[in-house]
mmCIF file of C-alpha atoms in Angstrom:
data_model
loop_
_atom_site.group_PDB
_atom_site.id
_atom_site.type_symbol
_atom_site.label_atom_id
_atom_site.label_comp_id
_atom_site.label_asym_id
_atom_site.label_seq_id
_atom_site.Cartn_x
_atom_site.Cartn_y
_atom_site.Cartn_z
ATOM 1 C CA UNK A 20 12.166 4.078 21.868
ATOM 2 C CA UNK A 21 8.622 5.086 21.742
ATOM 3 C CA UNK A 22 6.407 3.629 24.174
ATOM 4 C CA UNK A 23 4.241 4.635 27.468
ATOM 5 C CA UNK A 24 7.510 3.803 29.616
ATOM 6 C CA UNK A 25 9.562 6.427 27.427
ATOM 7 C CA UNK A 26 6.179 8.559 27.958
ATOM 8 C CA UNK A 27 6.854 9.346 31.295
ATOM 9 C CA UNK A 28 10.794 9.374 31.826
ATOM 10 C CA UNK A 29 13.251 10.908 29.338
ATOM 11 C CA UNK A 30 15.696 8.436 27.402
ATOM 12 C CA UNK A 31 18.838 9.787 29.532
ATOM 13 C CA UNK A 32 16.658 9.232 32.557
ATOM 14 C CA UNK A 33 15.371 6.006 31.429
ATOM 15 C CA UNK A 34 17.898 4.124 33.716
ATOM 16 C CA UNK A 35 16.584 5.563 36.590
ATOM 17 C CA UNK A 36 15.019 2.583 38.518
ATOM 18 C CA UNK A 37 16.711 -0.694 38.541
ATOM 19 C CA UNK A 38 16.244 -4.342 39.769
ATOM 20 C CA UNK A 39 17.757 -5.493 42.904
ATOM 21 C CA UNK A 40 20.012 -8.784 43.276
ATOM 22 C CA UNK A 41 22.312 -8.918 45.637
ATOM 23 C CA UNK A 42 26.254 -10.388 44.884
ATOM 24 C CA UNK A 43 28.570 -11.996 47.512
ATOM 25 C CA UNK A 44 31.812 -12.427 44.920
ATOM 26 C CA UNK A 45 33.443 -9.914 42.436
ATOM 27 C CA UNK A 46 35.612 -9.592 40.083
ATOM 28 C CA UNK A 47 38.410 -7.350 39.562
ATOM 29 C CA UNK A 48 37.674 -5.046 36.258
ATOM 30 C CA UNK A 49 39.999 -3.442 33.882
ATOM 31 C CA UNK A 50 39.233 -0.197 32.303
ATOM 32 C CA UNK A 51 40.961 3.317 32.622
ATOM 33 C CA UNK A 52 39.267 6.673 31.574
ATOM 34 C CA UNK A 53 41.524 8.234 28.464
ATOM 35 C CA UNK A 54 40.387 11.699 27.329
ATOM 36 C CA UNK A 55 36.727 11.983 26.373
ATOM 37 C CA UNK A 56 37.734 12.505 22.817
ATOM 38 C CA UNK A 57 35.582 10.563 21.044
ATOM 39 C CA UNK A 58 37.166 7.137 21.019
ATOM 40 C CA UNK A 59 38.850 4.625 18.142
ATOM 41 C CA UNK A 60 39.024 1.199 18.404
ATOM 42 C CA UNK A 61 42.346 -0.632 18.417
ATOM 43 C CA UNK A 62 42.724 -3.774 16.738
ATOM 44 C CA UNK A 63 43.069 -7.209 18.041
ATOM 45 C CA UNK A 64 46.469 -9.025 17.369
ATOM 46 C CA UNK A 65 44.930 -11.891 15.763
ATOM 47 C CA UNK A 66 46.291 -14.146 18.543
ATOM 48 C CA UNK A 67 43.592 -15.298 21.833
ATOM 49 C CA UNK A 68 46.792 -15.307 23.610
ATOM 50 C CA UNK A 69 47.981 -11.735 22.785
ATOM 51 C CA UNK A 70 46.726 -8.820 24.652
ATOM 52 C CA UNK A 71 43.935 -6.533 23.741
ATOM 53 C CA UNK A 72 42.684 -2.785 24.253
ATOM 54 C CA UNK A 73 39.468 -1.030 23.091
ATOM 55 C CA UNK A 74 38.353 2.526 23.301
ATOM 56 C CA UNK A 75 35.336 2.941 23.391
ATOM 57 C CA UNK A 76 32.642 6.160 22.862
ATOM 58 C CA UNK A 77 32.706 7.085 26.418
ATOM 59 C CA UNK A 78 36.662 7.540 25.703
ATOM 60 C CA UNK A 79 37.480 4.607 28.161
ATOM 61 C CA UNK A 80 40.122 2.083 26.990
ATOM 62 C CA UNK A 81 39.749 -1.362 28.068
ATOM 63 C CA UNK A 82 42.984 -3.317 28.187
ATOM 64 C CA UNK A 83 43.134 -7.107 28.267
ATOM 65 C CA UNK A 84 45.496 -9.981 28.358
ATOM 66 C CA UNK A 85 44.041 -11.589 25.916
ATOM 67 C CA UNK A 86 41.003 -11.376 23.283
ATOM 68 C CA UNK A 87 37.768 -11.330 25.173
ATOM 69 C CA UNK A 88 36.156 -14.756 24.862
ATOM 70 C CA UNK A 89 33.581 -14.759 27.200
ATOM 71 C CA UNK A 90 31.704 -11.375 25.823
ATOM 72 C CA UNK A 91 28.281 -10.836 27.227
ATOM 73 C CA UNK A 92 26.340 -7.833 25.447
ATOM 74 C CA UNK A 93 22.561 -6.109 24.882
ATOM 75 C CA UNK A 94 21.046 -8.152 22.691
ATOM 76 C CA UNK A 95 21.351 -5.609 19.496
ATOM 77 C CA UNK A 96 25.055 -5.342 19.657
ATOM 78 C CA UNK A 97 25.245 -9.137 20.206
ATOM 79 C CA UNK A 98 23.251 -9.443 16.843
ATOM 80 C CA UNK A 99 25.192 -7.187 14.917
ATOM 81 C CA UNK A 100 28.330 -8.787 16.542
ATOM 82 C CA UNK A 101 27.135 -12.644 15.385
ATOM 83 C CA UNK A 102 26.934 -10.740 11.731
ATOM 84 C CA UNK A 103 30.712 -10.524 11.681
ATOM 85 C CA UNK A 104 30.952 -13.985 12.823
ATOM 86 C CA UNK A 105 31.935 -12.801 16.498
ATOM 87 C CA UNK A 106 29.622 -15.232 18.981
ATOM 88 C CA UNK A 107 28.928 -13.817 22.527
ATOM 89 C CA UNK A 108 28.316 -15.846 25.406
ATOM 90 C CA UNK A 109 25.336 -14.235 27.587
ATOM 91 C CA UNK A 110 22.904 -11.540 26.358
ATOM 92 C CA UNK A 111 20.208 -8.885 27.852
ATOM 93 C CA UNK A 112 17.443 -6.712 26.463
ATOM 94 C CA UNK A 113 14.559 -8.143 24.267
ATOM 95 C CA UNK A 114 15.892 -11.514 23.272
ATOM 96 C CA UNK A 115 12.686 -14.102 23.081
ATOM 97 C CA UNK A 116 9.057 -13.428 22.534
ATOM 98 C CA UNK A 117 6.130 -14.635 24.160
ATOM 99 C CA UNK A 118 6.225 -17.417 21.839
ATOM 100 C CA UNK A 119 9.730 -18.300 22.540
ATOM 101 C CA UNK A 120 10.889 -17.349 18.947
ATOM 102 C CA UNK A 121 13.629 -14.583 18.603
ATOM 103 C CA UNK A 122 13.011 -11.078 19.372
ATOM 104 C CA UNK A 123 13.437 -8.388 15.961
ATOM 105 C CA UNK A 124 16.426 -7.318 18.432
ATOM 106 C CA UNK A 125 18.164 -10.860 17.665
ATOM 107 C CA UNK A 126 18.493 -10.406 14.405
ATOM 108 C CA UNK A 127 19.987 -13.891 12.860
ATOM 109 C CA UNK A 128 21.817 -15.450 16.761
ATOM 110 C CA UNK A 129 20.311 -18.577 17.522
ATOM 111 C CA UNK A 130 19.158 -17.516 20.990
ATOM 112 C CA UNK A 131 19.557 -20.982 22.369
ATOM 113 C CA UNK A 132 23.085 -20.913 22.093
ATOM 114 C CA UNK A 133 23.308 -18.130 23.994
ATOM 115 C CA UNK A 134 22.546 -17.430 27.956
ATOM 116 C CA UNK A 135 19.478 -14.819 28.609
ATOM 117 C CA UNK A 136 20.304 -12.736 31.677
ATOM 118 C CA UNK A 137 17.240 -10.201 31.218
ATOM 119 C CA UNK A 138 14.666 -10.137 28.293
ATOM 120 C CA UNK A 139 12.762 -7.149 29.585
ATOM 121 C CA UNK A 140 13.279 -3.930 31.236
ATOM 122 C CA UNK A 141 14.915 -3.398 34.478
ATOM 123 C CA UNK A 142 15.832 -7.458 33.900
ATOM 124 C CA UNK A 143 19.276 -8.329 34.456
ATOM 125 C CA UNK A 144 20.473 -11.397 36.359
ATOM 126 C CA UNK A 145 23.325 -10.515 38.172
ATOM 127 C CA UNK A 146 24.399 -13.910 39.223
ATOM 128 C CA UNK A 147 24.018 -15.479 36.569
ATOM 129 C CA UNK A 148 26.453 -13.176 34.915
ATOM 130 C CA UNK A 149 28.828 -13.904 37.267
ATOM 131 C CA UNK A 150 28.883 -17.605 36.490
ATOM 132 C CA UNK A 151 29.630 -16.910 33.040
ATOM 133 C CA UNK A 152 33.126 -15.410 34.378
ATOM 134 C CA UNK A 153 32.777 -12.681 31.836
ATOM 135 C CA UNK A 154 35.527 -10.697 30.157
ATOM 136 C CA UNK A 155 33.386 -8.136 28.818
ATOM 137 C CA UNK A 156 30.413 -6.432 28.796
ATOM 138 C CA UNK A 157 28.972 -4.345 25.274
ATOM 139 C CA UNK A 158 25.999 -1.932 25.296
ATOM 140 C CA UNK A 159 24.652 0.971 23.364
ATOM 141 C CA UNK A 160 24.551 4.184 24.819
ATOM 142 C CA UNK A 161 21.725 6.830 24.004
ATOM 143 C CA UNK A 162 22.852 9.579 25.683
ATOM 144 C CA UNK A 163 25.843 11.454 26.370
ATOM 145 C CA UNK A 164 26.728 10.286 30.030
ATOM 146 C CA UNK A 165 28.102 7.079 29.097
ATOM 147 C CA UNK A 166 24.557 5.478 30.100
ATOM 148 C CA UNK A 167 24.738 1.702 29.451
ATOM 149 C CA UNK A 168 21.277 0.638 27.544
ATOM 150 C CA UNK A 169 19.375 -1.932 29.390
ATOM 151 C CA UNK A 170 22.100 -1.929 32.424
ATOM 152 C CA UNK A 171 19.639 -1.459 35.255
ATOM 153 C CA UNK A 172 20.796 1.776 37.128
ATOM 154 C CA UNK A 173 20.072 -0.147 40.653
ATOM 155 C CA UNK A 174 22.518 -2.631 39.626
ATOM 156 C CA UNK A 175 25.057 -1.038 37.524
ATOM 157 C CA UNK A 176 27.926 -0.661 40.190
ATOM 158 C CA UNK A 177 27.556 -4.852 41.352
ATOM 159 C CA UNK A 178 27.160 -5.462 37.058
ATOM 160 C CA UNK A 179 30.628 -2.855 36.583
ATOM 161 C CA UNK A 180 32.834 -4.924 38.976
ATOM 162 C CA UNK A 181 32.164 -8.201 37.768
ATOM 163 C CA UNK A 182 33.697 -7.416 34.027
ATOM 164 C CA UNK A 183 35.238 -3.800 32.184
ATOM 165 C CA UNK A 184 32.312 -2.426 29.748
ATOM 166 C CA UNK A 185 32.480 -1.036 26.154
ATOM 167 C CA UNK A 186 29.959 1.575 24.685
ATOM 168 C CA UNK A 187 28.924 2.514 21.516
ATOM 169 C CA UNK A 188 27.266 5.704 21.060
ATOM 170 C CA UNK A 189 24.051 5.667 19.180
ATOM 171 C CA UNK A 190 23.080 9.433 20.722
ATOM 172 C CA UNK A 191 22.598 12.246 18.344
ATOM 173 C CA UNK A 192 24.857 11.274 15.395
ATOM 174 C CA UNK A 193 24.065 9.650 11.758
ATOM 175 C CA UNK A 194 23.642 5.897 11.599
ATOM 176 C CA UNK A 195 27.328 5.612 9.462
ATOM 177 C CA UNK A 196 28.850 6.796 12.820
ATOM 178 C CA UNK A 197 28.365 3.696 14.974
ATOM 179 C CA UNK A 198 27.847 1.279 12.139
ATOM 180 C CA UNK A 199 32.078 2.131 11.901
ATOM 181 C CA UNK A 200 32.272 1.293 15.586
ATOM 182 C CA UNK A 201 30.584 -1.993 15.635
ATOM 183 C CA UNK A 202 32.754 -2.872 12.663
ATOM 184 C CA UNK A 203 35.675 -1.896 14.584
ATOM 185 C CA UNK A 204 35.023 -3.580 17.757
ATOM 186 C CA UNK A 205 34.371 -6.796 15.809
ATOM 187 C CA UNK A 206 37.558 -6.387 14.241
ATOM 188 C CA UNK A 207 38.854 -6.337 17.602
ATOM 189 C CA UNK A 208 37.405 -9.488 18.707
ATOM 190 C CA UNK A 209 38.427 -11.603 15.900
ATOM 191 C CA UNK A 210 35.528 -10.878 12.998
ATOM 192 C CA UNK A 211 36.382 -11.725 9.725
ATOM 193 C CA UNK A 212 35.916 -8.507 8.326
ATOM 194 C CA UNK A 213 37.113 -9.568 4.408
ATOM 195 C CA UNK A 214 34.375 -12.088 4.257
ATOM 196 C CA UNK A 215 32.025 -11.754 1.625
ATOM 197 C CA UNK A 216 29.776 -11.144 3.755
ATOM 198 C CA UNK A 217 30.828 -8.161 5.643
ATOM 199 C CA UNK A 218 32.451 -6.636 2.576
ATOM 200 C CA UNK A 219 29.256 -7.186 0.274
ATOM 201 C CA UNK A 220 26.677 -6.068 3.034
ATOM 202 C CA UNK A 221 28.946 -3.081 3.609
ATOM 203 C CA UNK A 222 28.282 -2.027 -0.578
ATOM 204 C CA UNK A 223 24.856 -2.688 -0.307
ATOM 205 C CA UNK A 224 24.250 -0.472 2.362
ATOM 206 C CA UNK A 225 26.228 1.975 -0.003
ATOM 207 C CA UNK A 226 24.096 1.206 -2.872
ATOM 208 C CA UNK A 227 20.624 1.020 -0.979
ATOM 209 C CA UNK A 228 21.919 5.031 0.758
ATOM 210 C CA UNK A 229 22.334 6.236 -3.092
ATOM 211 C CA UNK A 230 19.199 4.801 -4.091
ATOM 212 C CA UNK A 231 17.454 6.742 -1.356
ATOM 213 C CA UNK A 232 19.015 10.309 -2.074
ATOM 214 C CA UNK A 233 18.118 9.610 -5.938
ATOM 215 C CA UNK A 234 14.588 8.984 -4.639
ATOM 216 C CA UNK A 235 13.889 11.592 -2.889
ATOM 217 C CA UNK A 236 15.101 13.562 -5.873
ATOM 218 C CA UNK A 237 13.468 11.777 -8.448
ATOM 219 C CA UNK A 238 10.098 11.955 -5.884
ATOM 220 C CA UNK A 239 9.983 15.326 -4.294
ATOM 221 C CA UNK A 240 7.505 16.501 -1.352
ATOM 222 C CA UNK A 241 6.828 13.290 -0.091
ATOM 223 C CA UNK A 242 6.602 13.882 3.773
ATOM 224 C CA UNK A 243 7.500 10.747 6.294
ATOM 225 C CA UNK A 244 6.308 10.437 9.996
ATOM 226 C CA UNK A 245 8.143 8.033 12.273
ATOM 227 C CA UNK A 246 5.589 6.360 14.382
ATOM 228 C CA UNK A 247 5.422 4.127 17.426
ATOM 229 C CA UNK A 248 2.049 2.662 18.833
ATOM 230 C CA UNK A 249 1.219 2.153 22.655
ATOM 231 C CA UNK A 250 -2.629 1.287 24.001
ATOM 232 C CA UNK A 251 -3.012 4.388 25.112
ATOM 233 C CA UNK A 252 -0.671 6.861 22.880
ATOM 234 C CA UNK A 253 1.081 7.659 19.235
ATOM 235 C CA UNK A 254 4.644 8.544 19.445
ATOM 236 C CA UNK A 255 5.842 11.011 16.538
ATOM 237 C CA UNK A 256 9.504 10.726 16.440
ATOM 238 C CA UNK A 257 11.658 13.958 15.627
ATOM 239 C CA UNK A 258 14.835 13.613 13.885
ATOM 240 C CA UNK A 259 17.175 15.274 15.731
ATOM 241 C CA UNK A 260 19.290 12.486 18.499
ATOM 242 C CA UNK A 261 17.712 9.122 15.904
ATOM 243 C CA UNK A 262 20.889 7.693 14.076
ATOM 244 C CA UNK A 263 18.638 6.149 11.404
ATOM 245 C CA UNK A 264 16.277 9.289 10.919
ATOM 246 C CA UNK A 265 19.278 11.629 10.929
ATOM 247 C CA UNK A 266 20.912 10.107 8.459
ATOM 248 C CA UNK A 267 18.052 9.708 6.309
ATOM 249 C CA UNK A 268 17.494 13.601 6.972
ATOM 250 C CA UNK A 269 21.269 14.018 5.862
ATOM 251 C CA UNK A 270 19.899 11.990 1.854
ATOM 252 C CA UNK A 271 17.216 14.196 1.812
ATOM 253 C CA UNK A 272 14.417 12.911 3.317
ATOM 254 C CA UNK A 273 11.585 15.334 4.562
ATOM 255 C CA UNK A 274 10.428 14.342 7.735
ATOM 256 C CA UNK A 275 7.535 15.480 10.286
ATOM 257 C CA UNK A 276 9.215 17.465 12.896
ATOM 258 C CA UNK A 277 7.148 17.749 16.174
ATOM 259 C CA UNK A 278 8.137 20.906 17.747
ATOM 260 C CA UNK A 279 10.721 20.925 20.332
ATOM 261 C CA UNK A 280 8.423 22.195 23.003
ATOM 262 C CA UNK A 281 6.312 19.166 22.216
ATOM 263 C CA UNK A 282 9.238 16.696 22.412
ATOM 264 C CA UNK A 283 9.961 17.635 25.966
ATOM 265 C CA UNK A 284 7.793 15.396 27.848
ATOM 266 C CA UNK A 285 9.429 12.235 25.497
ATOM 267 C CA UNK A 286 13.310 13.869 26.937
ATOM 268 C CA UNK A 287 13.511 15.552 22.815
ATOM 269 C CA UNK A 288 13.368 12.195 20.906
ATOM 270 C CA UNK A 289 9.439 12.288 20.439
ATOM 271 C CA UNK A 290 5.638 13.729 20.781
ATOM 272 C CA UNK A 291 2.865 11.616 22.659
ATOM 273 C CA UNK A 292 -0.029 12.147 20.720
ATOM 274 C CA UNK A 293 -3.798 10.479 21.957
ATOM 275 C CA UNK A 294 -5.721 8.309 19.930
ATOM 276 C CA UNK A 295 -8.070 11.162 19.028
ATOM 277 C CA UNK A 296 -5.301 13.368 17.730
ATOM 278 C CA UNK A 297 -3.546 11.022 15.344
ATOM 279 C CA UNK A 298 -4.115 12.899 12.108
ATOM 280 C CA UNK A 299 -2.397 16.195 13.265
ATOM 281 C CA UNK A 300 0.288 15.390 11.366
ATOM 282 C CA UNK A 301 -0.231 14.714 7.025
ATOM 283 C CA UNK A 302 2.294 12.651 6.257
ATOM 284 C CA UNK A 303 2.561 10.259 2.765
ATOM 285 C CA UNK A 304 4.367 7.859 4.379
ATOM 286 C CA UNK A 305 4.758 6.744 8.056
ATOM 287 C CA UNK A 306 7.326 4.011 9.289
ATOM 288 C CA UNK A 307 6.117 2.392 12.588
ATOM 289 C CA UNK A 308 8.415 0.891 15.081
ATOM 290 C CA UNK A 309 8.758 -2.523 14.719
ATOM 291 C CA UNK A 310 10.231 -3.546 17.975
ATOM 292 C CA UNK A 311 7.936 -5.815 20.351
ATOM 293 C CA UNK A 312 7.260 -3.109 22.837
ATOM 294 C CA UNK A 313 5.174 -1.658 20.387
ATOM 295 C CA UNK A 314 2.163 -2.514 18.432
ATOM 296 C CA UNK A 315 2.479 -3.042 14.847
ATOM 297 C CA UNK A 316 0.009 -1.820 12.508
ATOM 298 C CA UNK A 317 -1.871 -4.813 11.756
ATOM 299 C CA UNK A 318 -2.919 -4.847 15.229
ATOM 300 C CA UNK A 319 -4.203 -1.450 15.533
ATOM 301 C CA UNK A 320 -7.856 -0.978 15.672
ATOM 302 C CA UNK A 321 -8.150 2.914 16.168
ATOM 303 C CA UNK A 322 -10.399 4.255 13.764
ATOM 304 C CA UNK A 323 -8.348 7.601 13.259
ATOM 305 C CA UNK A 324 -5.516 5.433 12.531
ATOM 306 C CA UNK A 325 -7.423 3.443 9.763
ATOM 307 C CA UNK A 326 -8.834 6.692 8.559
ATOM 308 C CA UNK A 327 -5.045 8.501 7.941
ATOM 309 C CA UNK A 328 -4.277 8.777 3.996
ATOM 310 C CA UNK A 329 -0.917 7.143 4.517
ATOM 311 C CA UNK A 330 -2.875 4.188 6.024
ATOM 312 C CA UNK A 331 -5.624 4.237 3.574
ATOM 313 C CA UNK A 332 -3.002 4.338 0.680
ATOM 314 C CA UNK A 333 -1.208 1.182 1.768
ATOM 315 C CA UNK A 334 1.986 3.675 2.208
ATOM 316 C CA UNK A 335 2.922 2.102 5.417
ATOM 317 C CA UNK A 336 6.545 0.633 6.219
ATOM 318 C CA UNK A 337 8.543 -1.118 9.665
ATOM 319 C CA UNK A 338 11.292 1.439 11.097
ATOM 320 C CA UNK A 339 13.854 -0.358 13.278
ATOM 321 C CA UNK A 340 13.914 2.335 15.662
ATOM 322 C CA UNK A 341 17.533 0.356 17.604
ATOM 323 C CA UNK A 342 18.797 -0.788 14.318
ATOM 324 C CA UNK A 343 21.440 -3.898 14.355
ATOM 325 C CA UNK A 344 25.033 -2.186 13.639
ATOM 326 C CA UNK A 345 25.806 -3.946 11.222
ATOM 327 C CA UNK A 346 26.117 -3.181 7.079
ATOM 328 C CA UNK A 347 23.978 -6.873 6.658
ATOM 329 C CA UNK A 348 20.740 -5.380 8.515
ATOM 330 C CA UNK A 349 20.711 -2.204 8.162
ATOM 331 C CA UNK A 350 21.043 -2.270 4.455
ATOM 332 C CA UNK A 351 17.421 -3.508 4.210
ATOM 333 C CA UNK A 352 16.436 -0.561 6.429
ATOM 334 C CA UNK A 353 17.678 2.480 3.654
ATOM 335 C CA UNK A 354 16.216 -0.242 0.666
ATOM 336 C CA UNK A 355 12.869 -0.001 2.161
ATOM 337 C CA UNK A 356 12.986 3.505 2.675
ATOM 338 C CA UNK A 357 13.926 4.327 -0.644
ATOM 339 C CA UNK A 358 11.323 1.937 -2.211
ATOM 340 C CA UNK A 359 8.837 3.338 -0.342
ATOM 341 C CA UNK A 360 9.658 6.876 -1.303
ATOM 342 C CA UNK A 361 10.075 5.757 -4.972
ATOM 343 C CA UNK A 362 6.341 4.491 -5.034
ATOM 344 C CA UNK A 363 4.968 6.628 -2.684
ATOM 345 C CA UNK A 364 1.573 8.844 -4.110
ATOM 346 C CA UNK A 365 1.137 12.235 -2.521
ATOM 347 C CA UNK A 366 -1.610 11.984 -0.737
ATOM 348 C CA UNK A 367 -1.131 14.646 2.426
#
């Protein structure tokens, strides 16, 4: 998450400073803390009518009467949710652009069918939630305290007694890790998960990861830099805490590794680089952040950036640095990878 916010706060400390809305009425939640173990999820019966219980990566089991059909989540695990045909009802994080078209984060939901309590930062209508009577609430989590992604820390307690919340963990761990999550909490809530699609995006995403580790060996040396641009810094991402970059590290990818004494400011996901300094990494192939908080590279104008080799040689791909969990969009992720590394020309 590379951008001037995440220059000056750390990623675990990111939730830090919240929005304020007050809330007259609650609602009772259900969750109980099991044994921080890890956490498996536990099938649905198949019936609305039957109960339900999921444990999630925090090791908290949420226990239902009934399926959850009012589900509100963070915008990427709604998206990657809507791939297994499970629809939620309310969403936050980046949802809509400026244009009022739907954020990368959206992936294929058809954002007018669903209910936008935040599309920003900090954002996160708390009333508004509450009308939706809610059964549960779905984030991310990237770090280890159970931190909800995009649940603003002033408002987290009002936000926690209006519905029980499930996290996935997308800290420190390969991107096959929470990819089996997300496939089993939307087996939980009903997701078809023997439809063609599911089943055929889930072997393409095995196909595309063999195609990069044959790549790699078939193109050796070929250095990659993870990139994120901001007006007034370049973010080198390290690999170490990234699901996506760890598990291409794990097929054999060589990445740029920014020293950890240079990751410290960026809470040891990333270096902030200036402008001037762009080129002290040589890398053949850089993959920019394609999220809307950060500028793509059509839209840069820094002449150091135009003058890098990977630049000049055209050897420049999108990284989806919150990748959708699901097989369907991140398949496209390792393809592009592996294509690039398959053409790439060694030019550091």
């Amino acid at each position: 998450m590379s951008n001037a916010t995440t220059a000056r706060l750390s990623r675990r400390g990111l939730l830090t400073a919240g929005g304020v809305l007050g809330l007259g009425a609650v609602l009772a939640a259900c969750g109980s803390d099991d044994a921080k173990d890890g956490g498996s999820g536990a099938k649905g019966s198949g019936d609305a009518s039957g109960p339900w219980s999921f444990k999630d990566d925090r090791g908290t089991t949420v226990k239902l009467d009934k399926v959850p059909a009012n589900i509100v989540a963070f915008t990427g695990a709604a998206a990657a949710l809507y791939d297994y045909g499970v629809q939620v009802k309310g969403v936050f994080g980046p949802t809509e652009t400026k244009d009022g078209k739907a954020d990368v984060q959206a992936g294929d939901m058809d954002i007018s069918k669903v209910t936008i309590l935040g599309n920003v930062w900090d954002q996160f209508n708390v009333e508004k939630y509450a009308t939706l009577a809610p059964d549960v609430l779905i984030s991310t989590m990237f770090d280890d305290a159970g931190t909800l992604w995009y649940v603003p820390e002033a408002s987290k307690d009002k936000i926690a007694k209006l519905a029980p919340s499930v996290g996935i963990s997308v800290y420190d761990r390969q991107l096959t890790a929470p990819l089996q999550r997300m496939w089993e909490l939307a087996e939980s809530l009903g997701g078809d998960m023997k439809a063609a699609k599911a089943t055929d995006a889930k072997k393409r995403f095995e196909a595309a990861s063999e195609r990069l580790r044959k790549a790699v060996k078939a193109n050796p040396g070929i250095k990659v830099m993870a990139g994120s641009a901001s007006p007034e810094l370049f973010y080198v991402s390290g690999t170490n805490l990234s699901i996506d970059l760890e598990y291409f590290k794990a097929l054999g990818v060589e990445f740029i590794e920014p020293p950890e004494e240079a990751k410290a400011v960026g809470g040891g996901w990333f270096e902030s680089l200036s402008w001037e300094n762009v080129d002290k990494y040589k890398a053949d192939v850089i993959m920019m952040d394609d999220r809307s908080s950060a500028i793509q590279p059509a839209d840069i104008t820094e002449a150091t950036w135009k003058k890098l080799p990977a630049v000049k040689a055209g050897q420049v791909i999108p990284r989806s640095a919150e990748p959708i969990l699901s097989y369907d969009k991140c398949a496209p992720l390792v393809e592009s990878l592996a294509e690039a590394i398959e053409k790439a020309k060694k030019v550091s």
